[in-house]
Amino acid sequence: MDLKLQKSAIVNLQSLIKITGSKSETNRLLLLQALYPNITLENTSNSDDSDVMADALQQSAISNQKSLIIDVHHAGTAMRFLTAFFAIQEGKEIILTGSSRMKERPIKILIEALNQLGAEITYKEKEGFPPIKIKGKKITNNKVSLPANVSSQYISALLLIAPKLENGLEITLEGEITSIPYIKMTLALLNDIGVETSFENNRISVKSKLSIVNHQLSIESDWSSASYYYSIVALSPIGTEIKLSRYKQNSLQGDAVLAQIYKNFGVETTFDESGIIIKRIKHAAKSVQFNLASSPDIAQTIVVTCFGLGVGCYLSGLDTLKIKETDRIEALRLELTKIGALVVTTNSTLKLGSSTKIKSNKKIETYQDHRMAMAFAPLGLKTSMIIEDAEVVSKSYPTFWDDLKSIGFTISKE
């Protein structure tokens, strides 16, 4: 389904948007809940990715079959986390597969690490990529090393199963670490349920904890989803404000850096008991420069904000964007160029010229990537456009288009 966004202004200047729990936190806690059934969760994400994660864990729990095929579709987090989870489910044999794009997303480093610990995982098709066959085993080895500049999801997958290993786990990370906030998020959630951890220099250790007492956790709303409202407020007149529910000043999520980054675009963030108020209070800087190695998921939103404001930008630390739902660096280059931007990219950087001419009524291709659809949507405040395959947003934020309509966006089926 394609959607047309007519050029429009926000009508509700003091809108309240309720965003469900962080997808990143939810998927980690769903896995921990499967390992420790005494955990109960509040404000879980309503995203497709979290539904896939929950369904896979439930399917495994209730099935009496020794051998199962589980399809995670486009859910990269589920693929990485479940690979580790099923590796320690003794007596189970799982074939883990996904969409055609998932079969192009590398997983070799995680599998090598798990096999190094004593797991038994093999490839069903192309070496280094899903689908994979996992024979669940008891793992007693407790030391592993892997490159530090890979997706943090590989590291988090290992950390999440670590307390269930009878000897715990010590991970040595080789080289410069990327996406540290996501690793720290995983460790903080482990700490929340009583697991002892340490993270010093390039070494992470997790103590064994085979059981826990009853524990209830409330999940903070998703900062990645908040990014689109930061962009909307930045592209709106001074005085525009939106309130978002269930956000914390001491967030575990790396994308909470939005509050600092968007000061450059004249947006102020105020925390209260129920969430945050984001308000446009002044004009944006003429040019900006950010290293997003610790928060790559907000790169698309920031670039589109800059283009909409005519702000030049240089973004670095984008190494992991090439192995996401699509090659996000190339996708950004293609779609921004289509609507009039001047873009130069490398494998890890993007430079945007300060052009202010936005072409109207262009079709934005989303490449089966939810963040492409949502990142470009705020430009509906500046020009009319068509978002192709718009329902892709359900991967992380199913009510996105309805929420945009509620604050005054004019959206119709194409």
Short mmCIF file of C-alpha atoms in Angstrom, two decimals:
data_model
loop_
_atom_site.label_atom_id
_atom_site.label_comp_id
_atom_site.label_asym_id
_atom_site.label_seq_id
_atom_site.Cartn_x
_atom_site.Cartn_y
_atom_site.Cartn_z
CA MET A 1 0.00 0.00 0.00
CA ASP A 2 1.32 3.43 -1.00
CA LEU A 3 0.32 6.55 0.95
CA LYS A 4 0.20 10.13 -0.26
CA LEU A 5 1.19 12.90 2.16
CA GLN A 6 -0.22 16.28 1.18
CA LYS A 7 1.83 19.28 2.23
CA SER A 8 0.28 20.28 5.53
CA ALA A 9 0.94 22.03 8.83
CA ILE A 10 0.46 20.54 12.27
CA VAL A 11 -2.95 21.56 13.59
CA ASN A 12 -2.69 20.30 17.18
CA LEU A 13 0.15 22.33 18.63
CA GLN A 14 0.07 20.56 22.01
CA SER A 15 -0.52 16.98 20.95
CA LEU A 16 0.02 13.92 23.17
CA ILE A 17 1.37 10.78 21.50
CA LYS A 18 1.47 7.45 23.34
CA ILE A 19 4.31 5.27 22.10
CA THR A 20 4.64 1.68 23.31
CA GLY A 21 7.73 0.17 24.89
CA SER A 22 11.16 0.10 23.35
CA LYS A 23 11.57 -2.65 20.79
CA SER A 24 15.18 -3.09 21.88
CA GLU A 25 14.29 -3.48 25.56
CA THR A 26 11.23 -5.62 24.83
CA ASN A 27 13.10 -8.16 22.72
CA ARG A 28 15.84 -8.51 25.31
CA LEU A 29 13.34 -8.92 28.13
CA LEU A 30 11.18 -11.40 26.20
CA LEU A 31 14.23 -13.64 25.90
CA LEU A 32 15.09 -13.20 29.59
CA GLN A 33 11.47 -13.96 30.47
CA ALA A 34 11.72 -17.21 28.50
CA LEU A 35 14.85 -18.10 30.49
CA TYR A 36 13.35 -16.92 33.80
CA PRO A 37 9.54 -17.39 33.80
CA ASN A 38 9.20 -15.42 37.09
CA ILE A 39 9.66 -12.17 35.13
CA THR A 40 6.53 -10.17 34.25
CA LEU A 41 6.60 -7.25 31.79
CA GLU A 42 4.63 -3.99 31.41
CA ASN A 43 4.40 -1.70 28.34
CA THR A 44 5.89 -4.16 25.85
CA SER A 45 6.39 -3.05 22.25
CA ASN A 46 3.53 -3.65 19.80
CA SER A 47 5.97 -3.89 16.89
CA ASP A 48 6.05 -6.74 14.38
CA ASP A 49 9.61 -7.53 15.49
CA SER A 50 8.52 -8.04 19.10
CA ASP A 51 5.50 -10.08 18.01
CA VAL A 52 7.82 -12.32 15.98
CA MET A 53 10.13 -12.70 18.97
CA ALA A 54 7.28 -13.57 21.35
CA ASP A 55 5.67 -16.00 18.88
CA ALA A 56 8.95 -17.84 18.27
CA LEU A 57 9.62 -18.24 21.99
CA GLN A 58 6.06 -19.41 22.63
CA GLN A 59 6.15 -21.82 19.68
CA SER A 60 9.31 -23.39 21.06
CA ALA A 61 7.91 -23.58 24.61
CA ILE A 62 4.62 -25.30 23.77
CA SER A 63 5.80 -27.62 20.99
CA ASN A 64 6.37 -31.25 21.82
CA GLN A 65 8.34 -31.76 18.62
CA LYS A 66 12.10 -32.18 18.88
CA SER A 67 12.57 -30.45 15.53
CA LEU A 68 10.99 -27.11 14.59
CA ILE A 69 11.21 -24.59 11.74
CA ILE A 70 10.89 -20.98 12.95
CA ASP A 71 10.60 -18.07 10.51
CA VAL A 72 11.50 -14.61 11.85
CA HIS A 73 10.70 -12.84 8.55
CA HIS A 74 12.51 -9.43 8.56
CA ALA A 75 13.28 -9.35 12.31
CA GLY A 76 17.05 -9.06 12.59
CA THR A 77 17.08 -8.74 16.38
CA ALA A 78 14.99 -11.92 16.69
CA MET A 79 17.36 -13.79 14.36
CA ARG A 80 20.44 -12.90 16.44
CA PHE A 81 18.89 -13.32 19.89
CA LEU A 82 17.06 -16.56 19.06
CA THR A 83 20.21 -18.09 17.57
CA ALA A 84 21.85 -17.81 20.99
CA PHE A 85 18.70 -18.81 22.88
CA PHE A 86 18.10 -22.00 20.91
CA ALA A 87 21.79 -22.93 21.13
CA ILE A 88 21.30 -23.68 24.86
CA GLN A 89 17.90 -25.42 24.65
CA GLU A 90 19.07 -28.98 25.27
CA GLY A 91 17.38 -31.65 23.18
CA LYS A 92 15.75 -29.18 20.73
CA GLU A 93 16.62 -28.94 17.05
CA ILE A 94 15.62 -25.67 15.39
CA ILE A 95 15.89 -24.46 11.81
CA LEU A 96 15.88 -20.66 12.01
CA THR A 97 15.04 -18.87 8.78
CA GLY A 98 13.68 -15.53 7.53
CA SER A 99 12.85 -13.36 4.53
CA SER A 100 14.97 -13.15 1.39
CA ARG A 101 16.64 -10.01 2.81
CA MET A 102 17.31 -11.84 6.10
CA LYS A 103 19.18 -14.48 4.12
CA GLU A 104 21.52 -11.70 2.93
CA ARG A 105 22.27 -10.42 6.45
CA PRO A 106 25.47 -11.87 7.94
CA ILE A 107 25.43 -13.96 11.11
CA LYS A 108 28.77 -15.78 10.83
CA ILE A 109 30.54 -13.92 13.65
CA LEU A 110 27.81 -14.82 16.15
CA ILE A 111 27.73 -18.46 15.07
CA GLU A 112 31.51 -18.75 15.25
CA ALA A 113 31.40 -17.34 18.79
CA LEU A 114 28.65 -19.74 19.87
CA ASN A 115 30.39 -22.73 18.29
CA GLN A 116 33.60 -21.62 20.00
CA LEU A 117 31.69 -21.98 23.29
CA GLY A 118 30.53 -25.47 22.35
CA ALA A 119 27.26 -24.89 20.47
CA GLU A 120 26.33 -26.93 17.39
CA ILE A 121 25.10 -24.62 14.63
CA THR A 122 25.39 -25.24 10.88
CA TYR A 123 24.29 -23.43 7.72
CA LYS A 124 21.44 -24.75 5.59
CA GLU A 125 22.25 -22.71 2.47
CA LYS A 126 24.99 -20.09 2.08
CA GLU A 127 27.81 -20.16 4.62
CA GLY A 128 27.71 -17.19 6.98
CA PHE A 129 24.02 -16.44 6.43
CA PRO A 130 20.59 -17.75 7.51
CA PRO A 131 18.87 -20.18 7.39
CA ILE A 132 20.72 -22.08 10.10
CA LYS A 133 20.27 -25.39 11.92
CA ILE A 134 20.72 -25.29 15.69
CA LYS A 135 21.05 -28.38 17.90
CA GLY A 136 20.49 -27.25 21.48
CA LYS A 137 23.24 -28.34 23.90
CA LYS A 138 24.51 -27.75 27.39
CA ILE A 139 27.34 -25.22 27.13
CA THR A 140 30.08 -25.25 29.77
CA ASN A 141 32.84 -23.23 28.09
CA ASN A 142 32.86 -19.70 29.45
CA LYS A 143 35.36 -17.69 27.42
CA VAL A 144 34.93 -16.29 23.92
CA SER A 145 36.36 -13.47 21.83
CA LEU A 146 34.94 -11.68 18.80
CA PRO A 147 35.48 -8.46 16.82
CA ALA A 148 34.21 -5.38 18.63
CA ASN A 149 33.20 -3.40 15.54
CA VAL A 150 30.33 -5.71 14.55
CA SER A 151 26.62 -5.38 15.29
CA SER A 152 26.09 -5.06 19.04
CA GLN A 153 23.24 -7.55 18.65
CA TYR A 154 25.82 -10.35 18.34
CA ILE A 155 27.33 -9.32 21.66
CA SER A 156 23.95 -8.82 23.34
CA ALA A 157 22.77 -12.24 22.13
CA LEU A 158 25.69 -13.85 23.97
CA LEU A 159 25.18 -11.71 27.08
CA LEU A 160 21.49 -12.58 27.33
CA ILE A 161 22.13 -16.33 27.59
CA ALA A 162 25.26 -15.91 29.74
CA PRO A 163 23.61 -16.12 33.19
CA LYS A 164 22.02 -19.45 32.23
CA LEU A 165 25.44 -20.98 31.50
CA GLU A 166 26.63 -22.85 34.58
CA ASN A 167 30.04 -21.15 34.45
CA GLY A 168 28.81 -17.73 33.31
CA LEU A 169 30.60 -16.02 30.43
CA GLU A 170 33.60 -13.79 29.72
CA ILE A 171 33.67 -11.97 26.38
CA THR A 172 36.80 -10.31 25.01
CA LEU A 173 36.07 -7.68 22.35
CA GLU A 174 38.85 -7.14 19.83
CA GLY A 175 39.29 -3.63 18.45
CA GLU A 176 37.11 -0.51 18.75
CA ILE A 177 33.63 -1.16 20.14
CA THR A 178 30.57 0.14 18.25
CA SER A 179 27.04 0.69 19.64
CA ILE A 180 28.21 0.66 23.27
CA PRO A 181 24.82 1.96 24.56
CA TYR A 182 23.08 -1.20 23.33
CA ILE A 183 25.62 -3.39 25.13
CA LYS A 184 25.15 -1.31 28.28
CA MET A 185 21.38 -1.63 27.90
CA THR A 186 21.67 -5.43 27.90
CA LEU A 187 23.94 -5.38 30.95
CA ALA A 188 21.61 -2.99 32.81
CA LEU A 189 18.62 -5.27 32.17
CA LEU A 190 20.63 -8.22 33.47
CA ASN A 191 21.50 -6.18 36.55
CA ASP A 192 17.80 -5.34 37.01
CA ILE A 193 16.98 -9.05 37.47
CA GLY A 194 19.88 -9.61 39.83
CA VAL A 195 22.64 -10.83 37.51
CA GLU A 196 26.19 -9.69 38.33
CA THR A 197 28.11 -8.20 35.39
CA SER A 198 31.21 -6.15 34.72
CA PHE A 199 32.40 -4.22 31.65
CA GLU A 200 36.00 -3.02 31.87
CA ASN A 201 38.06 -1.96 28.88
CA ASN A 202 37.31 -4.59 26.21
CA ARG A 203 36.25 -7.37 28.56
CA ILE A 204 32.70 -8.17 29.67
CA SER A 205 31.90 -10.80 32.27
CA VAL A 206 28.54 -12.17 33.40
CA LYS A 207 28.08 -14.38 36.46
CA SER A 208 25.88 -17.46 36.37
CA LYS A 209 22.39 -17.11 37.89
CA LEU A 210 20.26 -20.16 37.26
CA SER A 211 17.04 -18.82 38.84
CA ILE A 212 15.48 -15.56 40.06
CA VAL A 213 12.55 -14.62 42.33
CA ASN A 214 9.39 -12.91 41.00
CA HIS A 215 10.34 -9.72 39.20
CA GLN A 216 8.21 -7.07 37.44
CA LEU A 217 9.70 -4.68 34.88
CA SER A 218 8.12 -1.66 33.15
CA ILE A 219 9.58 -0.95 29.72
CA GLU A 220 10.37 2.62 28.71
CA SER A 221 8.82 3.87 25.47
CA ASP A 222 10.89 3.60 22.30
CA TRP A 223 13.32 6.49 21.66
CA SER A 224 13.85 5.46 18.04
CA SER A 225 10.12 6.03 17.47
CA ALA A 226 10.39 9.39 19.25
CA SER A 227 12.95 10.52 16.66
CA TYR A 228 10.26 11.13 14.04
CA TYR A 229 8.50 13.60 16.34
CA TYR A 230 11.76 15.41 17.00
CA SER A 231 12.04 15.76 13.23
CA ILE A 232 8.43 16.95 12.94
CA VAL A 233 8.90 19.59 15.65
CA ALA A 234 12.22 20.72 14.10
CA LEU A 235 10.48 21.21 10.73
CA SER A 236 7.55 23.11 12.28
CA PRO A 237 7.20 26.78 13.27
CA ILE A 238 8.79 28.04 16.49
CA GLY A 239 6.39 27.33 19.37
CA THR A 240 5.30 23.91 18.13
CA GLU A 241 5.35 21.25 20.84
CA ILE A 242 4.44 17.57 21.16
CA LYS A 243 4.23 15.49 24.33
CA LEU A 244 5.36 11.86 24.26
CA SER A 245 4.49 9.42 27.03
CA ARG A 246 6.67 7.12 29.20
CA TYR A 247 10.19 8.44 28.69
CA LYS A 248 12.92 8.60 31.34
CA GLN A 249 15.76 11.06 31.79
CA ASN A 250 18.11 8.21 32.80
CA SER A 251 17.24 6.08 29.78
CA LEU A 252 19.02 2.83 28.90
CA GLN A 253 18.45 3.49 25.19
CA GLY A 254 21.27 4.92 23.10
CA ASP A 255 18.81 6.86 20.95
CA ALA A 256 17.96 9.03 23.98
CA VAL A 257 20.86 11.14 22.64
CA LEU A 258 18.14 12.70 20.45
CA ALA A 259 17.46 15.21 23.24
CA GLN A 260 21.02 16.55 22.86
CA ILE A 261 21.31 16.24 19.08
CA TYR A 262 18.08 18.10 18.35
CA LYS A 263 19.19 21.13 20.34
CA ASN A 264 21.15 21.85 17.15
CA PHE A 265 17.81 22.14 15.33
CA GLY A 266 16.26 24.45 17.93
CA VAL A 267 14.31 21.72 19.77
CA GLU A 268 14.14 21.70 23.57
CA THR A 269 13.30 18.57 25.61
CA THR A 270 11.58 18.82 29.00
CA PHE A 271 11.03 15.73 31.19
CA ASP A 272 8.10 15.35 33.57
CA GLU A 273 6.58 12.44 35.52
CA SER A 274 4.74 10.99 32.53
CA GLY A 275 7.17 11.55 29.65
CA ILE A 276 8.74 14.37 27.62
CA ILE A 277 7.64 17.60 25.97
CA ILE A 278 9.59 18.51 22.84
CA LYS A 279 9.30 22.11 21.66
CA ARG A 280 10.76 24.22 18.85
CA ILE A 281 12.22 27.27 20.55
CA LYS A 282 14.67 28.72 18.00
CA HIS A 283 16.19 28.36 14.52
CA ALA A 284 18.55 25.54 13.56
CA ALA A 285 22.32 25.73 13.16
CA LYS A 286 23.57 26.29 9.59
CA SER A 287 25.49 23.01 9.54
CA VAL A 288 25.97 20.02 11.87
CA GLN A 289 28.37 17.12 12.30
CA PHE A 290 27.69 13.94 14.31
CA ASN A 291 29.35 10.59 14.91
CA LEU A 292 26.45 8.12 15.20
CA ALA A 293 28.45 4.96 15.94
CA SER A 294 26.52 4.62 19.21
CA SER A 295 23.08 5.40 17.76
CA PRO A 296 22.98 4.46 14.05
CA ASP A 297 19.19 3.90 13.97
CA ILE A 298 18.52 7.65 14.08
CA ALA A 299 20.80 8.49 11.15
CA GLN A 300 18.00 8.47 8.57
CA THR A 301 15.82 10.75 10.68
CA ILE A 302 18.63 13.25 11.23
CA VAL A 303 19.61 13.42 7.55
CA VAL A 304 16.01 14.04 6.46
CA THR A 305 15.59 16.71 9.16
CA CYS A 306 18.71 18.45 7.86
CA PHE A 307 17.47 18.32 4.28
CA GLY A 308 14.05 19.71 5.26
CA LEU A 309 15.71 22.61 7.09
CA GLY A 310 18.37 23.30 4.45
CA VAL A 311 21.07 22.43 6.98
CA GLY A 312 24.31 20.89 5.72
CA CYS A 313 25.45 17.82 7.63
CA TYR A 314 28.26 15.31 7.88
CA LEU A 315 27.50 12.00 9.59
CA SER A 316 30.10 9.37 10.46
CA GLY A 317 30.04 6.07 12.35
CA LEU A 318 27.49 4.58 9.95
CA ASP A 319 29.34 1.29 9.36
CA THR A 320 26.48 -0.96 10.49
CA LEU A 321 23.84 0.70 8.28
CA LYS A 322 24.85 -1.35 5.26
CA ILE A 323 23.66 -4.61 6.88
CA LYS A 324 20.30 -3.42 8.19
CA GLU A 325 16.90 -4.10 6.56
CA THR A 326 18.48 -2.55 3.48
CA ASP A 327 21.78 -0.80 2.75
CA ARG A 328 20.56 2.35 4.47
CA ILE A 329 23.43 4.56 3.31
CA GLU A 330 22.73 3.80 -0.34
CA ALA A 331 18.95 4.00 0.15
CA LEU A 332 19.31 7.46 1.68
CA ARG A 333 21.54 8.61 -1.16
CA LEU A 334 19.08 7.44 -3.80
CA GLU A 335 15.90 8.80 -2.23
CA LEU A 336 17.34 12.13 -1.08
CA THR A 337 18.87 12.72 -4.52
CA LYS A 338 15.45 12.00 -6.04
CA ILE A 339 13.90 14.91 -4.14
CA GLY A 340 16.70 17.38 -4.78
CA ALA A 341 19.44 16.76 -2.21
CA LEU A 342 23.18 16.84 -2.83
CA VAL A 343 24.55 13.69 -1.15
CA VAL A 344 28.01 12.11 -1.05
CA THR A 345 28.49 8.79 0.75
CA THR A 346 31.15 6.24 1.70
CA ASN A 347 30.78 2.92 3.51
CA SER A 348 30.58 4.72 6.85
CA THR A 349 29.84 8.40 6.18
CA LEU A 350 27.23 10.65 4.59
CA LYS A 351 27.64 14.28 3.59
CA LEU A 352 24.59 16.39 2.77
CA GLY A 353 24.79 19.77 1.06
CA SER A 354 22.71 22.68 2.38
CA SER A 355 20.23 22.73 -0.53
CA THR A 356 16.71 23.98 0.32
CA LYS A 357 14.97 23.04 -2.94
CA ILE A 358 12.65 20.07 -2.28
CA LYS A 359 10.99 18.45 -5.29
CA SER A 360 7.27 17.75 -4.90
CA ASN A 361 5.14 14.65 -5.54
CA LYS A 362 8.08 12.24 -5.74
CA LYS A 363 7.74 8.59 -4.76
CA ILE A 364 9.93 7.55 -1.84
CA GLU A 365 10.92 3.91 -2.07
CA THR A 366 11.20 2.23 1.33
CA TYR A 367 13.21 -0.90 0.45
CA GLN A 368 11.26 -3.02 2.99
CA ASP A 369 12.77 -0.75 5.67
CA HIS A 370 10.43 0.74 8.28
CA ARG A 371 12.85 3.53 9.12
CA MET A 372 12.99 4.77 5.52
CA ALA A 373 9.21 5.27 5.54
CA MET A 374 9.09 7.02 8.92
CA ALA A 375 12.22 9.13 8.46
CA PHE A 376 10.89 10.72 5.26
CA ALA A 377 7.33 11.26 6.54
CA PRO A 378 8.07 14.54 8.40
CA LEU A 379 8.91 16.13 5.03
CA GLY A 380 5.12 16.13 4.52
CA LEU A 381 5.31 19.45 6.38
CA LYS A 382 7.40 20.87 3.52
CA THR A 383 6.12 19.17 0.38
CA SER A 384 3.67 16.58 -0.98
CA MET A 385 5.09 13.09 -1.51
CA ILE A 386 4.19 9.43 -1.88
CA ILE A 387 5.57 6.81 0.51
CA GLU A 388 5.71 3.41 -1.20
CA ASP A 389 4.95 0.21 0.75
CA ALA A 390 3.92 2.38 3.70
CA GLU A 391 2.68 -0.51 5.87
CA VAL A 392 6.33 -1.50 6.40
CA VAL A 393 6.21 0.74 9.50
CA SER A 394 4.48 -2.09 11.39
CA LYS A 395 7.92 -3.63 11.89
CA SER A 396 8.53 -1.21 14.75
CA TYR A 397 5.59 1.24 14.99
CA PRO A 398 2.24 -0.09 13.66
CA THR A 399 0.16 2.99 14.58
CA PHE A 400 2.58 5.50 13.04
CA TRP A 401 0.34 6.79 10.24
CA ASP A 402 -2.71 7.09 12.52
CA ASP A 403 -0.64 9.03 15.04
CA LEU A 404 0.56 11.41 12.30
CA LYS A 405 -3.04 12.01 11.22
CA SER A 406 -3.95 12.80 14.84
CA ILE A 407 -1.53 15.75 14.85
CA GLY A 408 -2.70 17.19 11.55
CA PHE A 409 -0.93 15.36 8.70
CA THR A 410 -3.08 14.87 5.59
CA ILE A 411 -2.57 11.27 4.48
CA SER A 412 -4.52 9.25 1.93
CA LYS A 413 -4.17 5.96 0.05
CA GLU A 414 -2.54 6.39 -3.33
#
